Amino acid sequence: MNLKKIKIDNEKIISTLDVLLPFIFGMIYLIWSRYIVIGGGDDEFMRYDIARYIYDNRKLPWVDDPVLCSSNIWGISYANRPMLSFVISAVFMWISAAFGYTDEFSLMYAARLTSVLSSVVTIIFLIKISEKIGLKSRYLLPICFGLIPEFAFLSGYVNSDSLAIMSVAMTIYFWYTGLESAWDRKSIIGITISLAICMASYQNVYGFILVSGILFLFSSFIISKNGGRKFSKAFLIGLGIIAAVLVLSGWWYLRNAIHYGGDFSGREAMHRMAEQYAVPELKPSNKQSLYEQGVSVMTMLFSMGWISGSMYSVIGNFRIFEGNDVQLQIYSFLIKAVLVIIALGVIAYCVKVIRECIKHKSDKGSNIMDIHLLLGAFIVVLLSFIYSYFDDFQLAGRYIVPALIPVLIWFSRGAEYALKKFPPIVERITFLVIVIIFSSLNLMSLN
């Protein structure tokens, strides 16, 4: 048996799958983008208005533009949010127009390509992460994450979430490469670009910017103690990363502050416009947050179902089979099955880490990463909680989807650990069943 030839053949198969899998998911997300009705995504028309404004005027809009604010019942526009995804959408719209496709449907589908391609890049980086952490089943992580209906849904309409999720996948990958290479030039450039995209996408992933800074400083301190780059030099490099990120993306907030008289986020201007243009019941003066109503945190979390609702929603509870009891039961079962499968994998990984710590065989680098992954995921969930309690109560799983990347990293590692003592055929069959369950839920969600 020619072992060298087998090794070369395996490498060719892996190289082919590394290209084929993102292509397959690109086709899946294109199908989602065609199935989702125009305006069917969360506030899609309001988001599309920003891309359309850039397409028409070749400049960025302001949040107090009366035309944008008067076109919806909330009396606001998304012009107070970072606009990188909308700028990219406008580019695709210009390309569409260059080929003569200028009708509203064509421009909308062109704008949706930003979400499609962002999600494909996410899949690519999840494959890279799987390789970096040494998963034998390197495609379990990208396949399971890519098939989650909520992520597929986000991949099919105009939003900033898909770009934000992509930036998180990139950031985590460069965390791994940074620790592995003691933060060489490539990983420093990579983390800088990732954080710049993160800052220019959506605020719900800003926790990963903070955690990146903590990880960089902590790991640099350890590296200096082990005879590597001096911490003082690493600190200056860290300042350089911050400066580069602010130059690339921080100008957005400076622009707001200058135009809105110190209002860096543009929220005060947005509230003024909402008070002027929103329908009466949605004006800020007529709305109260749960906090202002005196609703307790525990009531929101449990009685109002924030925890359970968010858990279902982050997987993809689209309420598409109401009135059809059989299909609804199957759909509900699949959502619960996915949640249970993920939970079992995470528990298995926790058991692995605890056992290794007890036996003093733990991987310190892996433990450092796990702590920072946990902190990043926690901040994502915390920001969603804060928004629901102090601003607008929502069971919106899309805000929490970025936290699923760390969770599914642990799930994938836990699943591999739990099955390693079984024959390879058992492992393959188990992974196949998992993929079938995730795929079935994805297909049913397209209904």
Coordinates of C-alpha atoms in Angstrom, one line a residue:
M1 CA 0.0 0.0 0.0
N2 CA 1.4 3.4 -1.1
L3 CA 0.9 5.5 2.1
K4 CA 2.4 8.6 0.4
K5 CA -0.1 8.3 -2.5
I6 CA -3.0 7.9 0.0
K7 CA -1.8 11.0 1.9
I8 CA -1.6 13.0 -1.3
D9 CA -5.1 11.8 -2.3
N10 CA -6.5 12.8 1.1
E11 CA -4.9 16.3 0.8
K12 CA -6.5 16.7 -2.7
I13 CA -9.9 15.7 -1.3
I14 CA -9.6 18.2 1.6
S15 CA -8.5 20.9 -0.8
T16 CA -11.5 20.2 -3.0
L17 CA -13.9 20.2 -0.1
D18 CA -12.4 23.4 1.2
V19 CA -13.5 25.1 -2.0
L20 CA -16.7 23.0 -2.7
L21 CA -18.3 23.5 0.7
P22 CA -18.4 27.4 0.6
F23 CA -19.7 27.1 -3.0
I24 CA -22.5 24.8 -1.9
F25 CA -23.4 27.1 1.0
G26 CA -23.3 30.0 -1.4
M27 CA -25.9 28.3 -3.5
I28 CA -28.0 27.6 -0.4
Y29 CA -27.9 31.2 0.6
L30 CA -28.8 32.3 -2.9
I31 CA -31.8 30.1 -2.7
W32 CA -32.8 31.7 0.6
S33 CA -32.4 35.1 -0.9
R34 CA -34.8 34.1 -3.6
Y35 CA -37.3 32.5 -1.2
I36 CA -37.5 35.4 1.2
V37 CA -40.2 37.8 -0.1
I38 CA -39.1 41.4 -0.8
G39 CA -39.1 43.1 2.6
G40 CA -39.5 39.8 4.4
G41 CA -36.4 40.3 6.5
D42 CA -36.4 42.3 9.8
D43 CA -36.9 45.9 8.8
E44 CA -35.5 45.1 5.4
F45 CA -37.1 48.0 3.6
M46 CA -35.6 50.4 6.1
R47 CA -32.1 48.9 5.6
Y48 CA -32.5 48.8 1.9
D49 CA -33.5 52.5 1.9
I50 CA -29.9 53.2 3.1
A51 CA -28.3 51.2 0.3
R52 CA -30.7 52.7 -2.2
Y53 CA -29.9 56.2 -1.0
I54 CA -26.1 55.5 -1.5
Y55 CA -26.9 54.0 -4.9
D56 CA -28.9 57.0 -6.0
N57 CA -26.8 59.8 -4.4
R58 CA -23.3 58.4 -4.2
K59 CA -23.0 59.7 -0.7
L60 CA -23.9 58.6 2.9
P61 CA -27.2 59.7 4.3
W62 CA -27.8 61.4 7.7
V63 CA -30.1 60.0 10.3
D64 CA -32.2 63.2 10.3
D65 CA -33.0 63.0 6.6
P66 CA -36.8 63.6 6.6
V67 CA -37.3 61.5 3.4
L68 CA -35.9 58.4 5.1
C69 CA -37.6 59.0 8.4
S70 CA -41.0 59.7 7.0
S71 CA -41.1 56.5 5.0
N72 CA -41.9 54.1 7.9
I73 CA -44.1 54.0 10.9
W74 CA -41.2 54.2 13.4
G75 CA -40.1 57.6 12.0
I76 CA -36.4 56.7 12.0
S77 CA -33.8 55.5 9.6
Y78 CA -30.8 53.2 9.9
A79 CA -28.5 56.0 9.0
N80 CA -27.2 56.2 12.6
R81 CA -25.7 52.7 12.3
P82 CA -22.4 51.9 10.7
M83 CA -23.0 51.5 7.0
L84 CA -20.3 49.3 5.6
S85 CA -22.7 46.5 4.6
F86 CA -25.0 49.1 2.9
V87 CA -22.1 50.6 1.0
I88 CA -21.2 47.1 -0.3
S89 CA -24.8 46.6 -1.2
A90 CA -24.8 49.8 -3.2
V91 CA -21.7 48.6 -5.1
F92 CA -23.6 45.4 -6.1
M93 CA -26.5 47.6 -7.1
W94 CA -24.3 49.7 -9.3
I95 CA -22.9 46.5 -10.9
S96 CA -26.5 45.3 -11.5
A97 CA -27.4 48.7 -13.1
A98 CA -24.3 48.4 -15.3
F99 CA -25.7 45.2 -16.8
G100 CA -29.1 46.9 -17.4
Y101 CA -30.9 45.5 -14.4
T102 CA -32.4 48.6 -12.7
D103 CA -35.8 47.4 -11.7
E104 CA -36.6 47.4 -8.0
F105 CA -36.5 43.6 -7.7
S106 CA -33.1 43.3 -9.4
L107 CA -31.7 46.0 -7.2
M108 CA -33.0 44.4 -4.1
Y109 CA -31.6 41.0 -4.9
A110 CA -28.3 42.7 -5.8
A111 CA -28.3 44.4 -2.4
R112 CA -28.9 41.0 -0.8
L113 CA -25.6 39.7 -2.2
T114 CA -23.7 41.4 0.6
S115 CA -25.3 39.1 3.1
V116 CA -24.9 36.0 0.9
L117 CA -21.2 36.6 0.3
S118 CA -20.5 37.6 3.9
S119 CA -21.9 34.3 5.0
V120 CA -19.9 32.4 2.5
V121 CA -16.7 34.0 3.9
T122 CA -17.9 33.0 7.4
I123 CA -18.0 29.4 6.2
I124 CA -14.5 29.7 4.8
F125 CA -13.2 31.0 8.2
L126 CA -15.0 28.3 10.1
I127 CA -13.2 25.7 8.0
K128 CA -10.0 27.5 8.8
I129 CA -10.8 27.5 12.5
S130 CA -11.6 23.8 12.4
E131 CA -8.2 23.2 10.9
K132 CA -6.4 25.4 13.3
I133 CA -7.9 23.7 16.4
G134 CA -7.1 20.3 15.0
L135 CA -10.6 18.9 14.5
K136 CA -10.5 15.6 12.6
S137 CA -14.0 16.2 11.4
R138 CA -13.1 19.7 10.2
Y139 CA -16.4 20.2 8.3
L140 CA -18.8 19.5 11.2
L141 CA -18.4 23.1 12.6
P142 CA -19.0 25.0 9.3
I143 CA -21.8 22.6 8.2
C144 CA -23.7 22.8 11.4
F145 CA -23.4 26.5 11.8
G146 CA -24.1 27.2 8.1
L147 CA -27.3 25.1 8.2
I148 CA -28.8 26.9 11.3
P149 CA -32.0 28.4 9.8
E150 CA -31.6 31.8 11.5
F151 CA -28.1 32.2 10.1
A152 CA -29.3 31.1 6.6
F153 CA -32.2 33.6 7.0
L154 CA -29.8 36.4 7.8
S155 CA -27.8 35.3 4.7
G156 CA -30.7 36.0 2.4
Y157 CA -31.8 39.6 3.0
V158 CA -30.4 43.1 3.4
N159 CA -28.9 43.5 6.9
S160 CA -25.7 44.2 8.7
D161 CA -25.8 41.1 10.8
S162 CA -24.2 38.8 8.3
L163 CA -21.2 41.1 7.9
A164 CA -20.9 41.3 11.7
I165 CA -21.0 37.5 12.1
M166 CA -18.3 37.3 9.4
S167 CA -16.1 39.7 11.3
V168 CA -16.5 37.5 14.5
A169 CA -15.4 34.4 12.6
M170 CA -12.4 36.3 11.2
T171 CA -11.6 37.7 14.6
I172 CA -11.7 34.3 16.3
Y173 CA -9.5 32.7 13.6
F174 CA -6.9 35.4 14.0
W175 CA -7.0 34.9 17.8
Y176 CA -5.9 31.3 17.1
T177 CA -3.2 32.3 14.6
G178 CA -2.0 35.1 16.9
L179 CA -1.5 32.8 19.9
E180 CA 0.1 30.1 17.7
S181 CA 2.5 32.5 16.0
A182 CA 3.1 34.8 19.1
W183 CA 1.4 37.5 17.1
D184 CA 3.4 37.7 13.9
R185 CA 2.9 40.3 11.2
K186 CA 0.2 38.3 9.4
S187 CA -1.9 37.7 12.5
I188 CA -1.6 41.4 13.5
I189 CA -2.7 42.6 10.1
G190 CA -5.5 40.0 10.1
I191 CA -6.9 41.0 13.5
T192 CA -6.7 44.7 12.6
I193 CA -8.8 44.1 9.4
S194 CA -11.2 41.9 11.3
L195 CA -11.8 44.4 14.1
A196 CA -12.2 47.3 11.6
I197 CA -14.9 45.3 9.8
C198 CA -16.4 44.4 13.2
M199 CA -16.5 48.1 14.2
A200 CA -18.1 49.1 10.8
S201 CA -20.8 46.4 10.9
Y202 CA -23.1 46.1 13.9
Q203 CA -22.8 47.1 17.6
N204 CA -23.9 43.8 18.9
V205 CA -20.5 42.3 18.1
Y206 CA -18.4 45.1 19.7
G207 CA -17.7 42.9 22.7
F208 CA -15.3 40.9 20.5
I209 CA -13.3 44.2 20.0
L210 CA -12.9 44.5 23.7
V211 CA -12.1 40.8 24.2
S212 CA -9.5 41.0 21.4
G213 CA -7.7 43.8 23.3
I214 CA -7.7 41.7 26.5
L215 CA -6.5 38.6 24.7
F216 CA -3.7 40.5 22.9
L217 CA -2.4 42.1 26.1
F218 CA -2.7 39.0 28.2
S219 CA -1.1 36.7 25.7
S220 CA 1.7 39.3 25.0
F221 CA 2.4 39.4 28.7
I222 CA 2.8 35.6 28.8
I223 CA 4.9 35.6 25.6
S224 CA 7.3 38.2 27.1
K225 CA 7.6 36.1 30.3
N226 CA 8.6 33.2 28.1
G227 CA 11.4 35.1 26.5
G228 CA 9.5 36.4 23.4
R229 CA 8.7 39.9 22.3
K230 CA 9.0 42.4 25.1
F231 CA 5.7 43.5 26.6
S232 CA 6.5 47.2 26.1
K233 CA 6.9 46.6 22.3
A234 CA 3.7 44.5 22.2
F235 CA 1.9 47.3 24.0
L236 CA 3.0 49.7 21.3
I237 CA 1.8 47.3 18.6
G238 CA -1.5 47.1 20.4
L239 CA -1.8 50.9 20.3
G240 CA -1.0 50.7 16.6
I241 CA -3.8 48.2 16.1
I242 CA -6.2 50.5 17.9
A243 CA -5.1 53.5 15.8
A244 CA -5.5 51.6 12.6
V245 CA -9.0 50.3 13.5
L246 CA -10.1 53.9 14.4
V247 CA -8.7 55.3 11.2
L248 CA -10.4 52.6 9.1
S249 CA -13.8 52.6 11.0
G250 CA -13.8 55.0 13.9
W251 CA -14.3 58.0 11.6
W252 CA -18.0 57.1 11.4
Y253 CA -18.5 58.1 15.0
L254 CA -16.5 61.3 14.6
R255 CA -18.7 62.1 11.6
N256 CA -21.8 61.7 13.8
A257 CA -20.3 63.8 16.6
I258 CA -19.4 66.7 14.2
H259 CA -22.8 66.7 12.5
Y260 CA -25.0 66.1 15.5
G261 CA -23.2 68.3 18.0
G262 CA -21.4 65.7 20.1
D263 CA -23.9 62.9 19.6
F264 CA -21.3 60.1 18.6
S265 CA -23.9 57.4 18.1
G266 CA -26.6 59.5 16.5
R267 CA -29.2 58.1 18.9
E268 CA -30.4 61.5 20.1
A269 CA -31.0 62.7 16.6
M270 CA -32.8 59.4 15.8
H271 CA -35.1 59.9 18.8
R272 CA -35.8 63.5 17.7
M273 CA -36.9 62.2 14.3
A274 CA -38.9 59.4 15.8
E275 CA -40.8 61.9 17.9
Q276 CA -41.5 64.0 14.8
Y277 CA -42.4 61.3 12.2
A278 CA -43.4 58.1 14.1
V279 CA -47.0 57.1 14.4
P280 CA -48.4 58.2 17.8
E281 CA -48.1 54.9 19.6
L282 CA -44.5 54.5 18.6
K283 CA -43.2 58.0 19.5
P284 CA -40.5 57.8 22.2
S285 CA -42.6 60.0 24.5
N286 CA -45.4 57.4 24.3
K287 CA -43.2 54.3 24.7
Q288 CA -41.7 52.9 27.9
S289 CA -39.1 50.2 28.3
L290 CA -39.6 47.3 30.6
Y291 CA -37.3 49.0 33.0
E292 CA -39.3 52.2 33.0
Q293 CA -42.5 50.2 33.4
G294 CA -41.0 48.6 36.6
V295 CA -41.0 45.1 35.2
S296 CA -38.4 43.0 37.0
V297 CA -35.5 41.3 35.3
M298 CA -36.7 37.9 36.4
T299 CA -40.2 38.6 35.0
M300 CA -38.6 39.4 31.6
L301 CA -36.3 36.4 31.6
F302 CA -38.8 33.8 32.7
S303 CA -42.5 34.9 32.7
M304 CA -42.1 36.9 29.5
G305 CA -40.0 34.1 28.0
W306 CA -36.9 36.0 27.0
I307 CA -34.5 33.1 27.7
S308 CA -36.6 30.4 26.1
G309 CA -37.8 32.7 23.2
S310 CA -34.2 33.8 22.5
M311 CA -33.0 30.2 22.5
Y312 CA -35.6 29.1 20.0
S313 CA -35.2 32.2 17.9
V314 CA -31.4 32.0 17.6
I315 CA -32.0 28.6 15.9
G316 CA -34.9 29.8 13.8
N317 CA -38.4 29.7 15.1
F318 CA -40.2 31.3 12.1
R319 CA -43.7 30.3 13.1
I320 CA -44.3 29.1 9.5
F321 CA -46.5 26.0 10.2
E322 CA -49.2 27.6 12.4
G323 CA -52.4 25.8 11.5
N324 CA -50.7 22.6 10.4
D325 CA -50.3 20.6 13.6
V326 CA -48.3 17.7 12.1
Q327 CA -45.7 19.9 10.4
L328 CA -45.6 22.3 13.4
Q329 CA -44.8 19.3 15.7
I330 CA -42.1 18.0 13.4
Y331 CA -40.6 21.5 13.1
S332 CA -40.7 22.1 16.9
F333 CA -39.1 18.7 17.4
L334 CA -36.3 19.5 15.0
I335 CA -35.6 22.8 16.8
K336 CA -35.5 21.0 20.2
A337 CA -33.3 18.3 18.7
V338 CA -30.8 20.8 17.4
L339 CA -30.7 22.5 20.8
V340 CA -30.2 19.2 22.6
I341 CA -27.5 18.1 20.2
I342 CA -25.6 21.4 20.7
A343 CA -26.0 21.2 24.5
L344 CA -24.7 17.6 24.6
G345 CA -21.7 18.5 22.6
V346 CA -20.9 21.5 24.8
I347 CA -21.4 19.4 27.9
A348 CA -19.0 16.8 26.5
Y349 CA -16.4 19.4 25.9
C350 CA -16.8 20.8 29.5
V351 CA -16.3 17.2 30.8
K352 CA -13.1 17.0 28.7
V353 CA -11.7 20.3 30.0
I354 CA -12.6 19.4 33.6
R355 CA -11.0 15.9 33.4
E356 CA -7.8 17.4 31.8
C357 CA -7.6 20.0 34.6
I358 CA -8.0 17.3 37.3
K359 CA -5.2 15.3 35.7
H360 CA -3.1 18.4 35.1
K361 CA -3.0 17.7 31.4
S362 CA -4.9 20.7 30.3
D363 CA -3.8 22.8 27.3
K364 CA -3.1 26.3 28.6
G365 CA -3.4 27.9 25.2
S366 CA -6.8 26.2 24.6
N367 CA -8.0 27.2 28.1
I368 CA -7.0 30.9 27.4
M369 CA -9.0 30.8 24.2
D370 CA -12.0 29.2 25.8
I371 CA -12.1 31.9 28.4
H372 CA -12.0 34.6 25.8
L373 CA -14.5 32.8 23.6
L374 CA -16.9 32.6 26.6
L375 CA -16.4 36.3 27.4
G376 CA -17.1 37.3 23.8
A377 CA -20.2 35.2 23.6
F378 CA -21.4 36.4 27.0
I379 CA -21.1 40.1 26.0
V380 CA -23.2 39.4 22.8
V381 CA -26.0 37.9 25.0
L382 CA -25.6 40.6 27.6
L383 CA -26.0 43.4 25.0
S384 CA -29.1 41.7 23.6
F385 CA -30.5 41.5 27.2
I386 CA -29.7 45.2 27.9
Y387 CA -31.4 46.2 24.6
S388 CA -34.6 44.2 25.5
Y389 CA -34.8 45.4 29.1
F390 CA -33.8 49.0 28.8
D391 CA -34.9 49.8 25.2
D392 CA -37.1 47.6 23.1
F393 CA -38.2 44.2 24.3
Q394 CA -37.6 41.6 21.5
L395 CA -37.1 37.8 21.3
A396 CA -34.7 38.5 18.4
G397 CA -32.3 35.6 18.0
R398 CA -30.4 37.4 15.3
Y399 CA -28.7 39.5 17.9
I400 CA -27.3 36.4 19.6
V401 CA -26.2 34.5 16.5
P402 CA -22.6 35.7 16.7
A403 CA -22.4 33.9 20.1
L404 CA -23.2 30.6 18.4
I405 CA -19.7 30.6 16.8
P406 CA -17.9 30.0 20.2
V407 CA -20.7 27.6 21.2
L408 CA -20.4 25.5 18.1
I409 CA -16.7 25.4 18.4
W410 CA -17.1 23.8 21.8
F411 CA -19.9 21.6 20.5
S412 CA -17.6 20.3 17.6
R413 CA -14.7 19.6 20.0
G414 CA -17.1 18.0 22.5
A415 CA -18.7 15.8 19.9
E416 CA -15.3 14.6 18.6
Y417 CA -14.2 13.9 22.2
A418 CA -17.3 12.0 23.1
L419 CA -17.1 9.7 20.1
K420 CA -13.3 9.1 19.9
K421 CA -13.5 5.8 21.8
F422 CA -16.1 4.4 19.4
P423 CA -15.2 2.8 16.1
P424 CA -14.8 5.3 13.2
I425 CA -18.0 4.0 11.6
V426 CA -20.0 5.0 14.7
E427 CA -18.5 8.5 14.6
R428 CA -19.3 8.9 10.9
I429 CA -22.9 7.7 11.3
T430 CA -23.4 10.0 14.3
F431 CA -22.1 13.0 12.4
L432 CA -24.2 12.1 9.4
V433 CA -27.3 11.9 11.6
I434 CA -26.5 15.3 13.1
V435 CA -26.0 16.8 9.6
I436 CA -29.3 15.3 8.4
I437 CA -31.2 16.8 11.4
F438 CA -29.7 20.3 10.8
S439 CA -30.4 20.0 7.1
S440 CA -34.0 18.9 7.6
L441 CA -34.6 21.9 9.9
N442 CA -33.0 24.2 7.3
L443 CA -35.2 22.8 4.5
M444 CA -38.4 23.0 6.6
S445 CA -37.6 26.6 7.4
L446 CA -37.6 27.5 3.7
N447 CA -41.3 26.6 3.6

